[in-house]
Amino acid sequence: MTQRVIKVRTKPSYEIIIKPGLLSEIPEDLKANFSFGKVAIITDSNVEKLYGRSLLNLLQSSGISAKLFSFPAGEQSKNMDTVVLLSRHLIRSNFDRHDLILALGGGVVGDVAGFLASIYLRGIPFVQVPTSLLAQVDSSIGGKTGVDLPEGKNLLGTFYQPARVYIDPEVLKTLPESNLRDGLAEVIKYACTLKPKLFSFLEKNHHAVLSLKDKALLRIIYDSCQAKAQVVSKDEKESGLRRVLNFGHTLGHALEAYADYKLQHGFCVAVGMVFACRLSERLRLAQTGLTERVERLLKLYQLPTRISELGLKVDRADVPKILSYFGRDKKVWKGKLTLVLLKNLGDFVFYEVSETKTLESVLEELL
Amino acid sequence: MTQRVIKVRTKPSYEIIIKPGLLSEIPEDLKANFSFGKVAIITDSNVEKLYGRSLLNLLQSSGISAKLFSFPAGEQSKNMDTVVLLSRHLIRSNFDRHDLILALGGGVVGDVAGFLASIYLRGIPFVQVPTSLLAQVDSSIGGKTGVDLPEGKNLLGTFYQPARVYIDPEVLKTLPESNLRDGLAEVIKYACTLKPKLFSFLEKNHHAVLSLKDKALLRIIYDSCQAKAQVVSKDEKESGLRRVLNFGHTLGHALEAYADYKLQHGFCVAVGMVFACRLSERLRLAQTGLTERVERLLKLYQLPTRISELGLKVDRADVPKILSYFGRDKKVWKGKLTLVLLKNLGDFVFYEVSETKTLESVLEELL
């Protein structure tokens, strides 16, 4: 199957390569394109067994000196202790600035390994090999790295671009199904805000996507990566356009925080997108019917459209508390909250929210 | 007294301002030049008492919302735990990307606060207010930040430029005298490699410098900052020219590591400079007499020129062990070690060392 390549024009710029079966071609591609010493595979305890060991063997049998470092899978590993522990292992294995970190795993692995790469000896090169759909279409692109603090998620981190992103859609076939849906919420986000043709494709091809047909996967990953690459190429550090990626995320993040981060990110974003669409209609930015169409698509992909579907017990009295999380967003400045709303599919606006009554009333409809 | 300004042309660029009494002018300068919310003074337990509290009051009485965060003084605080603790305090005090970190202290404070600023919410602005001579002429300029690991110094960090550096030579008058000499070693480094006129000035004016006369301090700080600014403007991330700043540091770092980091940095660098000069003569790069002149200057400033003067008990049998630390330098690549040597004062060369016999023999002369 053909290989797809997307150029991300950040500083420095880099390429995203998408191809089924790409995993086994990584060693040769690295040798052909980069000059480096050793390779440190950073992965977690789950992905280590699925792909870590075999990639390690592949690298070694193509003559690359490589070592694997893994940490316990899960968000609870996404902290500074993990970063310090990994860096101590790297030092003791004599990794230096001319070696390469390879991040193999989902969002947590990419964020932790990218952060590690950005601060280890003040920065060493790294490549991303995302193995979840969410990481493939979102977190592996754009250079955001970071770890959590007890006070909140992603509070410490850097902007640090990978040298290359290797996306192999084949690896999605070994993922738990709910994990796939998590990523599909982000795919739908790109479709709503930037890729109306992808929206139609998703409407017509949900069987092919959900049964992981190669061509369908390649299409949705390529379109999503292209959307994200375009955005981060224009705005590397989220001052302007990059905020569009936050569509559905303001309420999404609030719900995640409200539920103590026990819910899946994509599921919260799905409800958040319904919220943004409804609000767009209520404010007469969008025509009636937009929300219905978005909700229908989310349901096709078995994504939640109401807070109750998240397994959260919430009533009207909890609405102000959920909305209070809006103000804690990193992007809030002097109390001004900007939401990403839609005029139509592919036609977004940044909307500065001044009064909360409307937010409350729309949120109440989504309980 | 006139204010001196040096522009550092990194990305982004920034200014170093040098002026006796500058400390009290910081609040007005910040307001005039930057747009920010609150100020977080990061300092250590010593500097907090000397200047932290009064600067906090100054900021507050000029209408700036400010808070002070301090950690125990000393190199043992230069670790990730300190960074995590400080960042949790900042989060709980609602510091965000539009606020400002002010690093007030010596090298450890600057390195820790700069690193914190570079990773807090993926980067917030910071200014440097160095209070030791070493920090004023060296560590506050150039954007190197970082913390130690049990395995070694400065192993985790970033390149992150301050928004401004405020240097007030007056603060040196409250410093312990050995602390001053620590910085003088770096001043002599600039004199040897880049500023031969400063070398002559130091030879002729050691009384004025050592008795902390304003004009003499201003001169040596200005010349040193200018030298460092020129170098880092041309080479932000130590691939080329920046290596000149390593003059005397290869042996210096080796001695520090050998003595388990219990010695003062500048004292080890002083012996390291004698080593580099002697080696330059031995390799016939420099004329006989250079070492003698450098040694004489170091002695004028009561800096050590022999390993025994560091309080280290070392004999010939230990020489290979000390030299083994040369290979652990971050700048070593594929076993190739480049030393900064001198052809003359102000005329340096990067010399790739191929055989160790000469190193051993020169080092033995310095026991």
XYZ file of C-alpha atoms in Angstrom:
734
model
C 0.000 0.000 0.000
C 1.214 3.483 -0.757
C 2.999 5.493 1.831
C 1.648 8.920 2.739
C 3.927 11.729 3.884
C 2.906 14.975 5.596
C 5.353 17.775 6.248
C 4.969 19.698 9.513
C 6.465 23.157 9.066
C 7.480 23.942 12.621
C 11.028 24.885 13.630
C 12.615 22.496 13.029
C 10.263 20.948 10.485
C 9.675 17.207 10.255
C 7.727 14.551 8.416
C 4.862 12.303 9.391
C 4.965 9.000 7.539
C 1.811 6.897 7.395
C 1.852 3.358 6.013
C 0.372 0.016 7.030
C 3.216 -2.256 8.121
C 5.554 0.716 8.640
C 6.718 -0.569 12.030
C 9.049 -3.117 10.468
C 10.572 -0.527 8.128
C 11.619 1.866 10.912
C 15.199 0.600 11.331
C 16.073 1.097 7.667
C 14.322 4.460 7.524
C 16.230 5.692 10.578
C 19.540 4.617 9.082
C 18.731 6.223 5.745
C 17.638 9.577 7.187
C 19.423 10.261 10.439
C 22.917 10.207 11.836
C 22.861 8.847 15.368
C 24.583 6.548 17.823
C 22.315 4.315 19.875
C 18.521 4.111 20.105
C 16.593 4.163 23.393
C 13.083 2.762 22.968
C 10.847 4.325 25.620
C 7.588 2.437 26.059
C 5.115 1.219 28.658
C 4.490 -2.212 30.141
C 1.630 -2.976 27.711
C 3.207 -1.854 24.466
C 6.533 -3.401 25.461
C 5.005 -6.864 25.082
C 2.963 -6.068 21.963
C 5.583 -4.236 19.904
C 8.523 -3.169 22.079
C 10.501 -6.377 22.177
C 10.016 -7.096 18.493
C 11.022 -3.559 17.472
C 14.096 -3.882 19.697
C 15.030 -7.106 17.901
C 14.412 -5.512 14.510
C 16.672 -2.573 15.339
C 19.407 -4.806 16.665
C 19.307 -7.193 13.749
C 19.734 -4.287 11.363
C 22.923 -3.389 13.204
C 21.594 -0.564 15.397
C 22.681 -0.548 19.015
C 19.409 -0.290 20.934
C 18.030 -0.638 24.423
C 14.451 -0.707 25.736
C 13.214 1.204 28.791
C 9.647 0.680 29.944
C 7.440 2.066 32.698
C 4.076 0.910 34.105
C 1.228 1.659 31.674
C -1.331 4.302 32.609
C -1.839 7.991 33.303
C -0.550 7.537 36.872
C 2.948 7.067 35.406
C 2.788 10.439 33.697
C 4.772 12.307 36.316
C 8.212 13.678 37.012
C 9.310 10.580 38.950
C 8.994 8.526 35.769
C 11.021 11.114 33.830
C 13.775 11.189 36.466
C 13.897 7.396 36.677
C 14.136 7.005 32.900
C 16.832 9.662 32.630
C 18.902 7.963 35.315
C 18.666 4.704 33.373
C 19.705 6.494 30.180
C 22.708 8.103 31.886
C 23.834 4.784 33.311
C 23.542 3.281 29.833
C 25.722 6.112 28.483
C 23.151 7.722 26.233
C 24.354 11.113 25.016
C 23.255 13.964 22.731
C 24.085 12.028 19.613
C 21.797 9.132 20.487
C 18.103 8.929 19.703
C 14.963 8.391 21.765
C 12.158 6.425 20.134
C 8.771 6.933 21.819
C 6.703 3.771 21.256
C 3.177 3.862 22.654
C 0.059 5.914 23.234
C -0.349 9.469 24.445
C 1.251 8.980 27.852
C 4.380 7.401 26.379
C 4.679 10.124 23.741
C 4.246 12.926 26.259
C 6.678 11.439 28.789
C 9.318 10.380 26.253
C 9.063 13.675 24.378
C 9.475 15.623 27.591
C 12.407 13.431 28.595
C 14.027 13.981 25.183
C 13.573 17.742 25.502
C 15.355 18.010 28.870
C 17.832 15.096 28.789
C 21.292 16.723 28.516
C 19.297 19.849 27.507
C 17.742 18.065 24.561
C 18.389 14.999 22.415
C 16.601 13.999 19.186
C 13.522 11.797 19.334
C 11.054 10.132 16.992
C 7.441 9.267 17.699
C 5.921 5.863 16.996
C 2.343 6.329 18.221
C 0.392 3.102 18.754
C -3.063 4.414 19.689
C -5.406 6.250 17.318
C -5.493 9.218 19.714
C -1.707 9.468 19.663
C -1.552 8.944 15.891
C -3.974 11.720 15.007
C -3.314 14.095 17.867
C -0.706 13.912 20.604
C 2.268 12.721 18.516
C 2.031 15.782 16.261
C 2.667 19.356 17.288
C 5.469 19.042 19.788
C 3.565 19.302 23.044
C 5.205 17.223 25.739
C 4.585 17.052 29.457
C 3.735 15.404 32.715
C 1.036 15.848 35.352
C 1.250 17.308 38.844
C -1.083 16.311 41.679
C -2.709 19.714 41.018
C -3.601 18.976 37.396
C -2.713 17.470 34.044
C 0.131 18.535 31.742
C 1.251 21.319 34.076
C 4.959 20.761 33.408
C 6.247 20.299 29.887
C 7.867 21.743 26.797
C 7.252 22.454 23.139
C 9.702 20.085 21.458
C 9.369 18.756 17.941
C 10.103 15.133 17.048
C 12.538 14.414 14.226
C 9.934 12.193 12.575
C 6.577 10.548 13.288
C 6.031 6.949 12.142
C 2.381 5.955 11.947
C 1.485 2.334 11.270
C -2.330 1.920 11.187
C -1.881 -1.871 11.486
C -1.061 -1.542 15.174
C -4.592 -0.309 15.865
C -5.850 -3.844 15.239
C -4.481 -5.050 18.552
C -6.024 -2.206 20.555
C -9.038 -2.483 22.862
C -12.088 -1.193 21.031
C -12.859 1.626 23.513
C -9.344 2.921 22.900
C -10.160 3.253 19.209
C -13.292 5.263 19.944
C -11.221 7.575 22.132
C -9.214 8.545 19.048
C -12.286 8.709 16.820
C -13.575 11.638 18.886
C -10.487 13.621 17.826
C -10.953 12.533 14.209
C -14.507 13.868 14.376
C -13.144 17.093 15.890
C -10.985 17.674 12.791
C -13.950 16.773 10.587
C -16.186 19.337 12.316
C -13.734 22.223 12.370
C -11.388 21.822 9.419
C -12.301 18.867 7.193
C -15.968 18.800 6.118
C -15.182 16.193 3.453
C -13.815 13.909 6.157
C -17.121 14.436 7.971
C -19.045 13.083 4.977
C -16.568 10.216 4.629
C -17.097 9.286 8.273
C -20.875 9.391 7.797
C -20.756 7.049 4.821
C -18.031 4.662 5.917
C -18.556 3.893 9.565
C -18.620 0.142 8.959
C -15.274 0.233 7.176
C -13.745 2.446 9.865
C -15.065 0.468 12.817
C -13.976 -2.818 11.287
C -10.540 -1.284 10.770
C -10.323 -1.603 7.002
C -6.884 -0.483 5.840
C -8.061 2.058 3.305
C -10.565 3.657 5.672
C -8.027 3.888 8.493
C -5.424 5.384 6.199
C -7.913 8.014 5.039
C -9.043 9.151 8.470
C -5.500 9.189 9.870
C -4.114 11.042 6.863
C -6.862 13.684 6.878
C -6.567 14.179 10.634
C -2.778 14.452 10.623
C -2.958 16.857 7.717
C -5.430 19.053 9.610
C -3.301 19.072 12.734
C -0.084 19.611 10.775
C -1.594 22.613 8.992
C -2.654 24.173 12.250
C 0.591 23.671 14.184
C 2.665 24.730 11.185
C 0.941 28.097 11.318
C 0.895 28.432 15.093
C 3.495 26.434 16.982
C 2.710 27.679 20.469
C -1.072 28.076 20.704
C -1.423 31.828 20.622
C -3.754 31.971 17.653
C -5.089 29.427 15.197
C -3.961 26.483 17.302
C -6.845 27.156 19.651
C -9.146 25.575 17.049
C -7.812 22.218 18.243
C -9.612 22.974 21.482
C -13.038 22.416 19.864
C -15.059 20.355 22.333
C -12.160 20.410 24.780
C -13.200 23.190 27.147
C -16.168 21.220 28.447
C -14.246 17.985 27.769
C -11.425 18.996 30.097
C -13.901 20.291 32.681
C -15.717 16.942 32.726
C -12.415 15.060 32.990
C -11.321 17.216 35.931
C -14.772 17.030 37.547
C -14.612 13.222 37.387
C -11.077 13.197 38.787
C -9.619 12.064 35.451
C -11.283 8.672 35.618
C -13.063 9.106 32.263
C -11.711 8.610 28.757
C -10.536 11.848 27.148
C -12.255 11.230 23.817
C -15.600 10.451 25.426
C -15.547 13.753 27.333
C -14.532 15.591 24.159
C -17.476 13.973 22.325
C -19.927 15.453 24.838
C -17.949 18.699 24.675
C -18.451 18.876 20.915
C -22.205 18.449 21.315
C -22.081 21.284 23.845
C -20.146 23.539 21.460
C -22.548 22.792 18.604
C -25.637 23.454 20.725
C -24.140 26.669 21.999
C -23.364 27.686 18.405
C -27.011 27.178 17.519
C -28.270 28.943 20.640
C -26.092 31.974 19.862
C -27.422 31.871 16.291
C -23.953 31.399 14.884
C -24.991 28.102 13.319
C -28.191 27.049 11.610
C -30.499 24.607 13.364
C -29.591 21.070 12.349
C -25.838 21.237 12.857
C -25.983 19.690 16.314
C -28.286 16.957 15.135
C -25.901 15.986 12.347
C -22.871 15.957 14.686
C -24.779 13.963 17.310
C -25.805 11.430 14.684
C -22.191 10.935 13.637
C -21.006 10.536 17.229
C -23.678 7.899 17.793
C -22.627 6.054 14.633
C -19.216 5.703 16.282
C -20.716 4.730 19.638
C -19.506 7.904 21.280
C -21.466 9.548 24.113
C -23.492 12.696 23.470
C -24.826 13.253 27.010
C -23.085 13.540 30.373
C -25.124 10.668 31.785
C -23.672 8.378 29.097
C -20.241 9.001 30.590
C -21.398 7.212 33.722
C -21.423 10.493 35.636
C -24.239 11.184 38.063
C -24.795 14.892 37.589
C -27.856 17.056 38.197
C -28.680 20.738 37.742
C -27.070 21.637 41.042
C -23.681 20.409 39.775
C -23.700 22.549 36.637
C -22.020 25.627 38.193
C -19.248 23.429 39.597
C -18.541 21.876 36.188
C -18.515 25.320 34.599
C -16.096 26.581 37.265
C -13.428 24.361 35.679
C -13.656 26.445 32.488
C -11.712 29.194 34.219
C -8.770 26.950 35.083
C -7.839 26.346 31.484
C -4.216 27.236 30.597
C -5.571 29.414 27.793
C -7.687 31.669 29.987
C -6.245 35.170 30.419
C -7.656 37.795 32.743
C -10.857 35.828 33.064
C -11.579 35.937 29.340
C -12.667 32.566 28.063
C -12.625 31.908 24.345
C -14.623 28.960 23.046
C -14.320 27.391 19.610
C -17.767 27.415 18.027
C -19.075 26.498 14.579
C -20.936 28.512 11.969
C -21.040 25.373 9.879
C -18.977 22.227 9.341
C -15.463 23.401 8.486
C -16.296 26.975 9.435
C -15.274 27.764 13.007
C -15.148 30.967 15.074
C -13.365 31.944 18.271
C -16.095 33.223 20.530
C -15.370 35.204 23.658
C -17.912 34.207 26.265
C -19.094 37.041 28.451
C -22.078 35.653 30.373
C -22.589 32.283 31.977
C -26.381 31.963 31.945
C -26.377 30.641 28.378
C -23.598 28.189 29.168
C -25.538 26.881 32.153
C -28.742 26.492 30.235
C -27.088 24.634 27.344
C -25.177 22.415 29.749
C -28.371 21.553 31.620
C -29.788 20.190 28.377
C -26.893 17.758 28.145
C -27.243 16.122 31.543
C 26.863 55.912 37.964
C 26.135 55.192 34.322
C 24.140 52.194 33.359
C 25.661 49.712 30.910
C 23.524 47.687 28.538
C 24.559 44.611 26.549
C 22.320 43.039 23.939
C 22.344 39.237 23.696
C 21.312 38.247 20.178
C 19.793 34.852 20.825
C 16.243 33.882 19.840
C 14.532 35.680 21.446
C 17.119 38.384 22.121
C 17.360 40.197 25.439
C 19.325 42.816 27.330
C 21.742 42.641 30.231
C 21.608 45.780 32.360
C 24.526 46.509 34.685
C 24.347 49.320 37.235
C 25.291 49.768 40.887
C 22.075 50.107 42.896
C 19.997 48.574 40.083
C 18.148 46.255 42.484
C 15.863 49.031 43.693
C 15.032 50.109 40.143
C 13.780 46.672 39.035
C 10.056 47.243 39.748
C 9.877 50.374 37.582
C 11.973 48.805 34.819
C 9.704 45.742 34.732
C 6.601 47.905 34.491
C 8.125 50.054 31.763
C 9.294 47.172 29.589
C 7.070 44.169 30.084
C 3.399 43.310 30.161
C 2.726 40.772 32.875
C 0.377 39.819 35.678
C 2.013 38.728 38.921
C 5.683 38.227 39.816
C 7.031 35.077 41.506
C 10.396 35.730 43.145
C 12.307 32.436 43.264
C 15.233 32.549 45.673
C 17.091 30.519 48.285
C 17.100 30.671 52.077
C 20.234 32.871 52.187
C 19.356 35.417 49.532
C 15.772 35.577 50.778
C 16.989 37.296 53.955
C 19.596 39.497 52.255
C 17.546 40.788 49.310
C 14.410 38.685 48.801
C 12.120 40.234 51.377
C 13.145 43.806 50.499
C 12.693 43.213 46.764
C 9.273 41.702 47.485
C 8.328 44.845 49.421
C 9.664 47.070 46.657
C 7.612 45.252 44.034
C 4.473 45.358 46.131
C 4.829 49.019 47.021
C 5.101 49.889 43.358
C 1.777 48.161 42.807
C 2.986 44.824 41.445
C 1.305 41.714 42.805
C 4.231 39.551 43.930
C 4.970 36.460 45.977
C 8.245 34.960 47.187
C 9.135 31.262 46.995
C 12.380 30.097 48.539
C 14.217 26.791 48.867
C 17.166 25.719 51.057
C 20.439 27.241 49.812
C 23.061 24.965 48.295
C 23.828 22.651 45.394
C 21.912 19.806 47.115
C 18.687 21.691 46.324
C 19.483 21.683 42.619
C 17.285 18.721 41.766
C 13.931 17.838 40.270
C 12.224 17.628 43.667
C 12.847 21.347 44.181
C 11.439 22.104 40.728
C 8.312 20.029 41.330
C 7.768 21.558 44.782
C 8.124 25.108 43.451
C 5.803 24.436 40.538
C 3.127 23.037 42.859
C 3.372 26.202 44.963
C 3.064 28.331 41.822
C 0.001 26.414 40.634
C -1.689 26.744 44.002
C -0.967 30.498 43.891
C -2.600 30.653 40.432
C 0.484 31.663 38.472
C -0.134 31.338 34.751
C 1.597 31.971 31.425
C 1.111 35.708 31.682
C 2.920 35.984 34.989
C 6.645 36.389 35.431
C 9.332 34.472 37.313
C 12.164 36.512 38.826
C 15.241 34.432 39.675
C 17.035 36.135 42.566
C 20.262 34.479 43.674
C 23.441 32.718 42.617
C 24.008 30.007 40.046
C 21.811 27.362 41.668
C 18.823 29.715 41.930
C 19.259 30.868 38.328
C 19.551 27.324 36.993
C 16.592 26.007 38.986
C 14.312 29.008 38.409
C 15.214 29.167 34.719
C 14.471 25.478 34.300
C 11.203 25.877 36.192
C 10.239 28.835 33.973
C 11.017 26.811 30.843
C 8.736 23.885 31.750
C 6.026 25.526 33.889
C 2.846 25.390 31.764
C 5.294 24.684 28.884
C 7.115 27.953 29.462
C 6.524 31.294 31.158
C 8.729 34.415 30.955
C 11.505 34.949 33.485
C 14.155 37.511 34.374
C 17.497 36.907 36.048
C 18.750 38.897 39.029
C 22.105 37.219 39.730
C 23.586 37.977 43.155
C 26.954 36.196 42.946
C 29.831 37.218 40.686
C 29.817 33.758 39.103
C 26.138 34.107 38.223
C 26.574 37.698 37.045
C 29.387 36.977 34.604
C 28.501 33.448 33.597
C 25.448 31.382 34.506
C 22.769 34.089 34.189
C 23.691 34.698 30.538
C 23.259 32.254 27.709
C 20.062 30.460 28.573
C 21.419 27.250 30.058
C 19.121 25.954 32.784
C 19.079 22.684 34.637
C 19.209 20.429 37.647
C 21.461 17.614 38.825
C 20.822 13.888 38.992
C 22.532 11.574 41.480
C 24.595 10.474 38.446
C 25.985 13.929 37.705
C 25.530 17.666 37.438
C 23.239 19.524 35.024
C 22.040 16.320 33.379
C 18.458 17.545 32.971
C 17.742 21.023 31.657
C 16.819 23.272 28.777
C 18.111 26.142 26.687
C 15.749 28.952 27.665
C 16.529 32.643 27.394
C 15.587 35.127 30.123
C 13.604 38.218 29.145
C 16.205 40.421 30.842
C 19.217 40.154 33.173
C 19.569 42.719 35.972
C 23.103 42.958 37.370
C 23.716 45.078 40.459
C 27.423 44.924 41.420
C 26.548 46.400 44.838
C 25.140 43.064 45.994
C 28.620 41.521 45.786
C 29.610 43.512 48.856
C 27.574 41.267 51.129
C 29.019 38.058 49.712
C 31.555 35.798 51.452
C 34.986 36.508 50.014
C 35.597 32.956 48.707
C 32.398 33.319 46.714
C 33.872 36.343 44.950
C 37.031 34.456 43.999
C 34.835 31.719 42.555
C 33.511 34.225 40.033
C 36.909 35.798 39.425
C 38.102 32.513 37.937
C 35.470 32.905 35.208
C 36.433 36.555 34.690
C 40.032 35.411 34.166
C 38.747 32.790 31.725
C 37.220 35.492 29.521
C 40.411 37.538 29.866
C 42.579 34.608 28.717
C 40.458 33.538 25.768
C 38.618 36.593 24.478
C 39.601 39.793 26.289
C 43.384 40.367 26.491
C 42.794 43.994 27.551
C 40.770 42.767 30.514
C 43.751 40.549 31.352
C 46.008 43.614 31.600
C 43.359 45.456 33.595
C 43.158 42.593 36.063
C 46.949 42.543 36.382
C 47.111 46.243 37.165
C 44.018 46.651 39.325
C 43.830 43.693 41.640
C 43.614 45.901 44.718
C 40.639 47.820 43.343
C 38.911 44.591 42.266
C 39.512 42.719 45.499
C 38.371 45.675 47.599
C 35.225 45.822 45.436
C 35.641 49.345 44.083
C 32.573 50.222 42.023
C 34.412 51.214 38.855
C 36.621 48.132 38.871
C 33.667 45.794 39.452
C 31.672 47.456 36.708
C 34.571 47.052 34.283
C 35.208 43.362 34.930
C 31.497 42.493 34.919
C 30.849 44.481 31.754
C 33.787 42.978 29.859
C 32.908 39.460 30.986
C 29.229 39.766 30.099
C 30.150 41.248 26.748
C 32.465 38.326 26.021
C 29.852 35.778 26.988
C 27.077 37.613 25.136
C 29.163 37.701 21.948
C 29.801 33.981 22.130
C 26.249 32.846 22.877
C 24.819 35.268 20.302
C 26.842 33.452 17.663
C 26.259 29.939 18.982
C 23.196 29.440 21.135
C 23.490 25.704 21.667
C 27.208 24.947 22.033
C 27.913 23.254 18.742
C 30.725 25.579 17.711
C 32.204 28.746 19.134
C 30.439 28.327 22.464
C 32.944 25.631 23.352
C 35.484 28.388 24.020
C 33.645 28.983 27.298
C 34.921 25.571 28.309
C 38.497 26.868 28.684
C 39.849 25.382 31.906
C 36.596 23.514 32.425
C 37.474 20.053 31.146
C 39.976 19.450 33.942
C 37.888 21.705 36.200
C 34.824 19.503 35.839
C 36.944 16.359 36.200
C 38.372 17.621 39.492
C 34.912 18.584 40.740
C 33.541 15.144 39.912
C 36.626 13.389 41.326
C 36.122 15.273 44.616
C 32.415 14.430 44.644
C 31.437 18.059 44.003
C 32.713 19.233 47.357
C 35.068 21.837 45.832
C 34.278 25.309 44.543
C 33.742 25.430 40.792
C 35.943 28.466 40.187
C 38.867 27.011 42.116
C 38.802 23.854 39.997
C 38.543 25.954 36.831
C 41.583 27.978 37.963
C 43.699 24.815 38.136
C 42.101 23.718 34.856
C 43.259 26.931 33.162
C 46.836 26.348 34.338
C 46.542 22.856 32.882
C 45.280 24.172 29.541
C 48.061 26.773 29.385
C 50.787 24.266 30.216
C 49.416 21.859 27.650
C 49.383 24.670 25.080
C 53.059 25.288 25.747
C 53.933 21.595 25.725
C 52.247 21.157 22.354
C 54.140 24.229 21.135
C 50.940 26.066 20.370
C 51.886 28.821 22.803
C 55.228 30.462 23.528
C 56.955 29.749 26.835
C 55.871 32.337 29.397
C 52.134 32.219 28.844
C 51.527 29.815 31.723
C 53.719 31.844 34.037
C 51.739 35.011 33.313
C 48.396 33.268 33.832
C 49.599 31.617 37.039
C 50.800 34.971 38.332
C 47.400 36.521 37.730
C 45.586 33.650 39.423
C 47.841 34.032 42.454
C 47.180 37.783 42.569
C 43.525 36.847 43.006
C 44.309 34.147 45.548
C 43.151 31.400 43.241
C 44.752 27.936 43.319
C 47.157 26.860 40.570
C 47.896 23.342 41.832
C 45.644 20.419 42.720
C 47.136 20.224 46.226
C 45.949 23.787 46.867
C 42.381 22.559 46.385
C 42.816 20.474 49.501
C 42.826 17.298 47.416
C 45.258 14.534 48.304
C 46.235 13.202 44.912
C 49.329 11.360 43.746
C 50.562 10.038 40.413
C 48.520 6.877 40.743
C 45.292 8.920 40.739
C 46.072 10.746 37.502
C 44.462 8.189 35.158
C 41.284 8.214 37.264
C 41.027 12.015 37.058
C 41.609 11.894 33.312
C 38.924 9.227 32.934
C 36.350 11.915 33.790
C 37.326 13.800 30.619
C 35.396 11.245 28.597
C 32.142 11.819 30.468
C 31.816 15.396 29.307
C 28.504 16.182 27.538
C 30.520 17.547 24.618
C 32.456 14.345 23.919
C 31.355 12.567 20.764
C 32.588 9.144 19.664
C 35.472 9.383 22.099
C 36.820 12.556 20.501
C 37.743 15.098 23.143
C 38.265 18.696 22.113
C 40.160 20.957 24.509
C 40.273 24.736 24.364
C 43.941 25.733 24.233
C 45.731 29.066 23.790
C 48.189 30.275 21.194
C 48.337 33.536 23.108
C 46.107 35.644 25.316
C 42.912 36.258 23.339
C 43.930 33.724 20.697
C 42.390 30.323 21.355
C 42.229 27.072 19.398
C 40.032 23.981 19.597
C 42.446 21.108 19.879
C 41.382 17.509 19.349
C 43.345 15.384 21.773
C 44.418 12.049 20.374
C 46.862 10.617 22.918
C 46.738 10.636 26.687
C 50.462 10.403 27.563
C 50.928 14.158 27.229
C 47.806 14.858 29.294
C 49.076 12.570 32.046
C 52.498 14.109 32.101
C 51.190 17.685 32.241
C 48.687 16.764 34.926
C 51.411 15.144 37.019
C 53.236 18.469 37.083
C 50.188 20.072 38.665
C 49.784 17.749 41.646
